[in-house]
Amino acid sequence: ETFFIATNNPGKQKEVSNYAEQYGADTNVTSSDTNRIHIEESGSTFAENALLKARGYAQAIGDTALTYVGDDSGLIIP
């Protein structure tokens, strides 16, 4: 299966690509495509923001043959 990683972070792209390769998945990560797409992270959780990114990239790129994966992480300090 081929999937597109919805992130502008090159470190995340490499990390997810390496992980996917361990399971035999092809990855489609193109920085020229991702650098011009900005998704507003308006969700109230990391999961909501990751979903917003995946859906936003899918809409912007429009290739329905791909599975889109969004990443969002952060630091929470109580």
PDB file of N, CA and C in Angstrom:
ATOM      1  N   GLU A   1       0.851  -1.182   0.000  1.00  0.00           N
ATOM      2  CA  GLU A   1       0.000   0.000   0.000  1.00  0.00           C
ATOM      3  C   GLU A   1       0.891   1.237   0.000  1.00  0.00           C
ATOM      4  N   THR A   2       0.458   2.250  -0.710  1.00  0.00           N
ATOM      5  CA  THR A   2       1.167   3.519  -0.747  1.00  0.00           C
ATOM      6  C   THR A   2       0.391   4.533   0.069  1.00  0.00           C
ATOM      7  N   PHE A   3       1.099   5.308   0.887  1.00  0.00           N
ATOM      8  CA  PHE A   3       0.416   6.351   1.632  1.00  0.00           C
ATOM      9  C   PHE A   3       1.243   7.620   1.658  1.00  0.00           C
ATOM     10  N   PHE A   4       0.556   8.711   1.854  1.00  0.00           N
ATOM     11  CA  PHE A   4       1.160  10.036   1.843  1.00  0.00           C
ATOM     12  C   PHE A   4       1.187  10.556   3.271  1.00  0.00           C
ATOM     13  N   ILE A   5       2.342  10.999   3.706  1.00  0.00           N
ATOM     14  CA  ILE A   5       2.509  11.497   5.065  1.00  0.00           C
ATOM     15  C   ILE A   5       2.285  13.001   5.062  1.00  0.00           C
ATOM     16  N   ALA A   6       1.238  13.448   5.741  1.00  0.00           N
ATOM     17  CA  ALA A   6       0.860  14.861   5.762  1.00  0.00           C
ATOM     18  C   ALA A   6       1.654  15.589   6.836  1.00  0.00           C
ATOM     19  N   THR A   7       2.868  15.999   6.475  1.00  0.00           N
ATOM     20  CA  THR A   7       3.711  16.750   7.390  1.00  0.00           C
ATOM     21  C   THR A   7       4.693  17.586   6.590  1.00  0.00           C
ATOM     22  N   ASN A   8       5.099  18.703   7.126  1.00  0.00           N
ATOM     23  CA  ASN A   8       6.152  19.516   6.528  1.00  0.00           C
ATOM     24  C   ASN A   8       7.483  19.299   7.245  1.00  0.00           C
ATOM     25  N   ASN A   9       7.504  18.388   8.208  1.00  0.00           N
ATOM     26  CA  ASN A   9       8.692  18.127   9.009  1.00  0.00           C
ATOM     27  C   ASN A   9       9.510  17.004   8.362  1.00  0.00           C
ATOM     28  N   PRO A  10      10.693  17.315   7.808  1.00  0.00           N
ATOM     29  CA  PRO A  10      11.503  16.287   7.147  1.00  0.00           C
ATOM     30  C   PRO A  10      11.895  15.144   8.088  1.00  0.00           C
ATOM     31  N   GLY A  11      12.099  15.445   9.356  1.00  0.00           N
ATOM     32  CA  GLY A  11      12.427  14.408  10.327  1.00  0.00           C
ATOM     33  C   GLY A  11      11.287  13.415  10.494  1.00  0.00           C
ATOM     34  N   LYS A  12      10.055  13.941  10.552  1.00  0.00           N
ATOM     35  CA  LYS A  12       8.872  13.083  10.658  1.00  0.00           C
ATOM     36  C   LYS A  12       8.694  12.253   9.386  1.00  0.00           C
ATOM     37  N   GLN A  13       8.938  12.877   8.233  1.00  0.00           N
ATOM     38  CA  GLN A  13       8.832  12.150   6.973  1.00  0.00           C
ATOM     39  C   GLN A  13       9.765  10.941   6.981  1.00  0.00           C
ATOM     40  N   LYS A  14      10.998  11.157   7.373  1.00  0.00           N
ATOM     41  CA  LYS A  14      11.978  10.072   7.395  1.00  0.00           C
ATOM     42  C   LYS A  14      11.602   9.013   8.434  1.00  0.00           C
ATOM     43  N   GLU A  15      11.188   9.458   9.616  1.00  0.00           N
ATOM     44  CA  GLU A  15      10.813   8.531  10.684  1.00  0.00           C
ATOM     45  C   GLU A  15       9.662   7.617  10.259  1.00  0.00           C
ATOM     46  N   VAL A  16       8.619   8.198   9.689  1.00  0.00           N
ATOM     47  CA  VAL A  16       7.464   7.404   9.279  1.00  0.00           C
ATOM     48  C   VAL A  16       7.819   6.531   8.080  1.00  0.00           C
ATOM     49  N   SER A  17       8.622   7.040   7.155  1.00  0.00           N
ATOM     50  CA  SER A  17       9.048   6.246   6.004  1.00  0.00           C
ATOM     51  C   SER A  17       9.836   5.022   6.447  1.00  0.00           C
ATOM     52  N   ASN A  18      10.759   5.216   7.378  1.00  0.00           N
ATOM     53  CA  ASN A  18      11.550   4.095   7.888  1.00  0.00           C
ATOM     54  C   ASN A  18      10.659   3.059   8.569  1.00  0.00           C
ATOM     55  N   TYR A  19       9.708   3.524   9.347  1.00  0.00           N
ATOM     56  CA  TYR A  19       8.781   2.629  10.033  1.00  0.00           C
ATOM     57  C   TYR A  19       7.950   1.840   9.019  1.00  0.00           C
ATOM     58  N   ALA A  20       7.443   2.528   8.004  1.00  0.00           N
ATOM     59  CA  ALA A  20       6.608   1.873   6.992  1.00  0.00           C
ATOM     60  C   ALA A  20       7.400   0.825   6.216  1.00  0.00           C
ATOM     61  N   GLU A  21       8.647   1.132   5.913  1.00  0.00           N
ATOM     62  CA  GLU A  21       9.478   0.190   5.162  1.00  0.00           C
ATOM     63  C   GLU A  21       9.671  -1.115   5.921  1.00  0.00           C
ATOM     64  N   GLN A  22       9.689  -1.052   7.243  1.00  0.00           N
ATOM     65  CA  GLN A  22       9.824  -2.271   8.047  1.00  0.00           C
ATOM     66  C   GLN A  22       8.660  -3.224   7.803  1.00  0.00           C
ATOM     67  N   TYR A  23       7.521  -2.678   7.400  1.00  0.00           N
ATOM     68  CA  TYR A  23       6.317  -3.477   7.168  1.00  0.00           C
ATOM     69  C   TYR A  23       5.999  -3.643   5.687  1.00  0.00           C
ATOM     70  N   GLY A  24       6.940  -3.260   4.841  1.00  0.00           N
ATOM     71  CA  GLY A  24       6.782  -3.482   3.412  1.00  0.00           C
ATOM     72  C   GLY A  24       5.905  -2.497   2.684  1.00  0.00           C
ATOM     73  N   ALA A  25       5.587  -1.364   3.298  1.00  0.00           N
ATOM     74  CA  ALA A  25       4.731  -0.364   2.649  1.00  0.00           C
ATOM     75  C   ALA A  25       5.587   0.614   1.853  1.00  0.00           C
ATOM     76  N   ASP A  26       5.068   1.052   0.727  1.00  0.00           N
ATOM     77  CA  ASP A  26       5.703   2.123  -0.032  1.00  0.00           C
ATOM     78  C   ASP A  26       5.224   3.444   0.547  1.00  0.00           C
ATOM     79  N   THR A  27       6.070   4.440   0.531  1.00  0.00           N
ATOM     80  CA  THR A  27       5.649   5.756   1.024  1.00  0.00           C
ATOM     81  C   THR A  27       5.818   6.793  -0.066  1.00  0.00           C
ATOM     82  N   ASN A  28       4.901   7.717  -0.113  1.00  0.00           N
ATOM     83  CA  ASN A  28       4.953   8.814  -1.060  1.00  0.00           C
ATOM     84  C   ASN A  28       5.126  10.093  -0.247  1.00  0.00           C
ATOM     85  N   VAL A  29       6.358  10.564  -0.188  1.00  0.00           N
ATOM     86  CA  VAL A  29       6.655  11.771   0.578  1.00  0.00           C
ATOM     87  C   VAL A  29       7.382  12.718  -0.355  1.00  0.00           C
ATOM     88  N   THR A  30       6.736  13.793  -0.721  1.00  0.00           N
ATOM     89  CA  THR A  30       7.318  14.744  -1.655  1.00  0.00           C
ATOM     90  C   THR A  30       7.321  16.122  -1.026  1.00  0.00           C
ATOM     91  N   SER A  31       8.493  16.600  -0.655  1.00  0.00           N
ATOM     92  CA  SER A  31       8.566  17.886   0.041  1.00  0.00           C
ATOM     93  C   SER A  31       8.080  19.038  -0.827  1.00  0.00           C
ATOM     94  N   SER A  32       8.253  18.945  -2.138  1.00  0.00           N
ATOM     95  CA  SER A  32       7.779  20.036  -2.998  1.00  0.00           C
ATOM     96  C   SER A  32       6.257  20.156  -2.935  1.00  0.00           C
ATOM     97  N   ASP A  33       5.564  19.042  -2.739  1.00  0.00           N
ATOM     98  CA  ASP A  33       4.111  19.081  -2.591  1.00  0.00           C
ATOM     99  C   ASP A  33       3.729  19.585  -1.200  1.00  0.00           C
ATOM    100  N   THR A  34       4.408  19.090  -0.175  1.00  0.00           N
ATOM    101  CA  THR A  34       3.993  19.399   1.177  1.00  0.00           C
ATOM    102  C   THR A  34       4.330  20.818   1.590  1.00  0.00           C
ATOM    103  N   ASN A  35       5.390  21.391   1.064  1.00  0.00           N
ATOM    104  CA  ASN A  35       5.799  22.725   1.503  1.00  0.00           C
ATOM    105  C   ASN A  35       4.819  23.820   1.108  1.00  0.00           C
ATOM    106  N   ARG A  36       3.992  23.576   0.122  1.00  0.00           N
ATOM    107  CA  ARG A  36       3.047  24.620  -0.288  1.00  0.00           C
ATOM    108  C   ARG A  36       1.646  24.405   0.260  1.00  0.00           C
ATOM    109  N   ILE A  37       1.458  23.392   1.093  1.00  0.00           N
ATOM    110  CA  ILE A  37       0.154  23.121   1.679  1.00  0.00           C
ATOM    111  C   ILE A  37       0.201  23.486   3.152  1.00  0.00           C
ATOM    112  N   HIS A  38      -0.694  24.370   3.564  1.00  0.00           N
ATOM    113  CA  HIS A  38      -0.778  24.730   4.981  1.00  0.00           C
ATOM    114  C   HIS A  38      -2.179  24.400   5.480  1.00  0.00           C
ATOM    115  N   ILE A  39      -2.230  23.618   6.541  1.00  0.00           N
ATOM    116  CA  ILE A  39      -3.503  23.236   7.140  1.00  0.00           C
ATOM    117  C   ILE A  39      -3.593  23.896   8.511  1.00  0.00           C
ATOM    118  N   GLU A  40      -4.667  24.607   8.756  1.00  0.00           N
ATOM    119  CA  GLU A  40      -4.889  25.240  10.056  1.00  0.00           C
ATOM    120  C   GLU A  40      -5.147  24.153  11.097  1.00  0.00           C
ATOM    121  N   GLU A  41      -4.329  24.140  12.134  1.00  0.00           N
ATOM    122  CA  GLU A  41      -4.481  23.147  13.202  1.00  0.00           C
ATOM    123  C   GLU A  41      -5.429  23.707  14.259  1.00  0.00           C
ATOM    124  N   SER A  42      -6.718  23.602  13.969  1.00  0.00           N
ATOM    125  CA  SER A  42      -7.737  24.193  14.837  1.00  0.00           C
ATOM    126  C   SER A  42      -8.396  23.174  15.763  1.00  0.00           C
ATOM    127  N   GLY A  43      -7.913  21.938  15.756  1.00  0.00           N
ATOM    128  CA  GLY A  43      -8.475  20.914  16.629  1.00  0.00           C
ATOM    129  C   GLY A  43      -8.099  21.159  18.084  1.00  0.00           C
ATOM    130  N   SER A  44      -8.825  20.522  18.984  1.00  0.00           N
ATOM    131  CA  SER A  44      -8.540  20.698  20.410  1.00  0.00           C
ATOM    132  C   SER A  44      -7.654  19.581  20.961  1.00  0.00           C
ATOM    133  N   THR A  45      -7.327  18.583  20.116  1.00  0.00           N
ATOM    134  CA  THR A  45      -6.432  17.506  20.538  1.00  0.00           C
ATOM    135  C   THR A  45      -5.425  17.229  19.425  1.00  0.00           C
ATOM    136  N   PHE A  46      -4.360  16.502  19.763  1.00  0.00           N
ATOM    137  CA  PHE A  46      -3.381  16.115  18.748  1.00  0.00           C
ATOM    138  C   PHE A  46      -4.037  15.240  17.684  1.00  0.00           C
ATOM    139  N   ALA A  47      -4.925  14.336  18.108  1.00  0.00           N
ATOM    140  CA  ALA A  47      -5.602  13.446  17.160  1.00  0.00           C
ATOM    141  C   ALA A  47      -6.477  14.235  16.186  1.00  0.00           C
ATOM    142  N   GLU A  48      -7.196  15.228  16.691  1.00  0.00           N
ATOM    143  CA  GLU A  48      -8.037  16.049  15.813  1.00  0.00           C
ATOM    144  C   GLU A  48      -7.178  16.798  14.796  1.00  0.00           C
ATOM    145  N   ASN A  49      -6.047  17.340  15.223  1.00  0.00           N
ATOM    146  CA  ASN A  49      -5.165  18.059  14.300  1.00  0.00           C
ATOM    147  C   ASN A  49      -4.562  17.124  13.261  1.00  0.00           C
ATOM    148  N   ALA A  50      -4.200  15.907  13.651  1.00  0.00           N
ATOM    149  CA  ALA A  50      -3.669  14.947  12.693  1.00  0.00           C
ATOM    150  C   ALA A  50      -4.727  14.605  11.643  1.00  0.00           C
ATOM    151  N   LEU A  51      -5.967  14.438  12.063  1.00  0.00           N
ATOM    152  CA  LEU A  51      -7.059  14.152  11.135  1.00  0.00           C
ATOM    153  C   LEU A  51      -7.308  15.335  10.194  1.00  0.00           C
ATOM    154  N   LEU A  52      -7.266  16.555  10.729  1.00  0.00           N
ATOM    155  CA  LEU A  52      -7.413  17.748   9.887  1.00  0.00           C
ATOM    156  C   LEU A  52      -6.334  17.790   8.815  1.00  0.00           C
ATOM    157  N   LYS A  53      -5.095  17.477   9.201  1.00  0.00           N
ATOM    158  CA  LYS A  53      -3.990  17.481   8.242  1.00  0.00           C
ATOM    159  C   LYS A  53      -4.194  16.424   7.165  1.00  0.00           C
ATOM    160  N   ALA A  54      -4.523  15.203   7.572  1.00  0.00           N
ATOM    161  CA  ALA A  54      -4.703  14.122   6.593  1.00  0.00           C
ATOM    162  C   ALA A  54      -5.815  14.471   5.602  1.00  0.00           C
ATOM    163  N   ARG A  55      -6.933  14.968   6.110  1.00  0.00           N
ATOM    164  CA  ARG A  55      -8.052  15.336   5.231  1.00  0.00           C
ATOM    165  C   ARG A  55      -7.697  16.527   4.345  1.00  0.00           C
ATOM    166  N   GLY A  56      -7.004  17.511   4.910  1.00  0.00           N
ATOM    167  CA  GLY A  56      -6.616  18.692   4.143  1.00  0.00           C
ATOM    168  C   GLY A  56      -5.661  18.363   3.014  1.00  0.00           C
ATOM    169  N   TYR A  57      -4.663  17.516   3.290  1.00  0.00           N
ATOM    170  CA  TYR A  57      -3.727  17.109   2.248  1.00  0.00           C
ATOM    171  C   TYR A  57      -4.436  16.294   1.175  1.00  0.00           C
ATOM    172  N   ALA A  58      -5.334  15.400   1.588  1.00  0.00           N
ATOM    173  CA  ALA A  58      -6.077  14.593   0.623  1.00  0.00           C
ATOM    174  C   ALA A  58      -6.872  15.487  -0.328  1.00  0.00           C
ATOM    175  N   GLN A  59      -7.501  16.508   0.226  1.00  0.00           N
ATOM    176  CA  GLN A  59      -8.282  17.429  -0.599  1.00  0.00           C
ATOM    177  C   GLN A  59      -7.369  18.246  -1.513  1.00  0.00           C
ATOM    178  N   ALA A  60      -6.245  18.719  -0.987  1.00  0.00           N
ATOM    179  CA  ALA A  60      -5.341  19.560  -1.775  1.00  0.00           C
ATOM    180  C   ALA A  60      -4.665  18.781  -2.901  1.00  0.00           C
ATOM    181  N   ILE A  61      -4.290  17.550  -2.637  1.00  0.00           N
ATOM    182  CA  ILE A  61      -3.571  16.752  -3.629  1.00  0.00           C
ATOM    183  C   ILE A  61      -4.544  16.036  -4.552  1.00  0.00           C
ATOM    184  N   GLY A  62      -5.646  15.530  -3.998  1.00  0.00           N
ATOM    185  CA  GLY A  62      -6.704  14.954  -4.811  1.00  0.00           C
ATOM    186  C   GLY A  62      -6.428  13.586  -5.398  1.00  0.00           C
ATOM    187  N   ASP A  63      -5.411  12.895  -4.937  1.00  0.00           N
ATOM    188  CA  ASP A  63      -5.120  11.557  -5.439  1.00  0.00           C
ATOM    189  C   ASP A  63      -5.800  10.544  -4.530  1.00  0.00           C
ATOM    190  N   THR A  64      -6.909   9.980  -4.979  1.00  0.00           N
ATOM    191  CA  THR A  64      -7.688   9.070  -4.138  1.00  0.00           C
ATOM    192  C   THR A  64      -7.074   7.674  -4.043  1.00  0.00           C
ATOM    193  N   ALA A  65      -6.002   7.406  -4.799  1.00  0.00           N
ATOM    194  CA  ALA A  65      -5.347   6.105  -4.725  1.00  0.00           C
ATOM    195  C   ALA A  65      -4.431   6.005  -3.507  1.00  0.00           C
ATOM    196  N   LEU A  66      -4.161   7.116  -2.862  1.00  0.00           N
ATOM    197  CA  LEU A  66      -3.260   7.135  -1.713  1.00  0.00           C
ATOM    198  C   LEU A  66      -4.029   7.080  -0.409  1.00  0.00           C
ATOM    199  N   THR A  67      -3.405   6.565   0.618  1.00  0.00           N
ATOM    200  CA  THR A  67      -3.904   6.671   1.984  1.00  0.00           C
ATOM    201  C   THR A  67      -3.136   7.816   2.619  1.00  0.00           C
ATOM    202  N   TYR A  68      -3.831   8.740   3.242  1.00  0.00           N
ATOM    203  CA  TYR A  68      -3.196   9.914   3.833  1.00  0.00           C
ATOM    204  C   TYR A  68      -3.063   9.739   5.336  1.00  0.00           C
ATOM    205  N   VAL A  69      -1.874  10.022   5.858  1.00  0.00           N
ATOM    206  CA  VAL A  69      -1.587   9.899   7.279  1.00  0.00           C
ATOM    207  C   VAL A  69      -1.118  11.260   7.766  1.00  0.00           C
ATOM    208  N   GLY A  70      -1.801  11.811   8.773  1.00  0.00           N
ATOM    209  CA  GLY A  70      -1.412  13.100   9.337  1.00  0.00           C
ATOM    210  C   GLY A  70      -0.669  12.897  10.637  1.00  0.00           C
ATOM    211  N   ASP A  71       0.306  13.755  10.895  1.00  0.00           N
ATOM    212  CA  ASP A  71       1.016  13.667  12.167  1.00  0.00           C
ATOM    213  C   ASP A  71       0.816  14.965  12.934  1.00  0.00           C
ATOM    214  N   ASP A  72       0.695  14.849  14.210  1.00  0.00           N
ATOM    215  CA  ASP A  72       0.671  16.016  15.086  1.00  0.00           C
ATOM    216  C   ASP A  72       1.163  15.575  16.444  1.00  0.00           C
ATOM    217  N   SER A  73       2.111  16.290  16.959  1.00  0.00           N
ATOM    218  CA  SER A  73       2.619  15.970  18.298  1.00  0.00           C
ATOM    219  C   SER A  73       2.931  17.278  18.996  1.00  0.00           C
ATOM    220  N   GLY A  74       3.067  17.218  20.271  1.00  0.00           N
ATOM    221  CA  GLY A  74       3.343  18.432  21.021  1.00  0.00           C
ATOM    222  C   GLY A  74       3.848  18.099  22.404  1.00  0.00           C
ATOM    223  N   LEU A  75       4.045  19.098  23.147  1.00  0.00           N
ATOM    224  CA  LEU A  75       4.541  18.972  24.499  1.00  0.00           C
ATOM    225  C   LEU A  75       3.504  19.538  25.438  1.00  0.00           C
ATOM    226  N   ILE A  76       3.111  18.748  26.407  1.00  0.00           N
ATOM    227  CA  ILE A  76       2.140  19.205  27.405  1.00  0.00           C
ATOM    228  C   ILE A  76       2.861  19.320  28.740  1.00  0.00           C
ATOM    229  N   ILE A  77       2.808  20.497  29.315  1.00  0.00           N
ATOM    230  CA  ILE A  77       3.437  20.728  30.616  1.00  0.00           C
ATOM    231  C   ILE A  77       2.330  21.089  31.600  1.00  0.00           C
ATOM    232  N   PRO A  78       2.102  20.225  32.600  1.00  0.00           N
ATOM    233  CA  PRO A  78       1.025  20.513  33.568  1.00  0.00           C
ATOM    234  C   PRO A  78       1.364  21.730  34.435  1.00  0.00           C
TER     235      PRO A  78
END
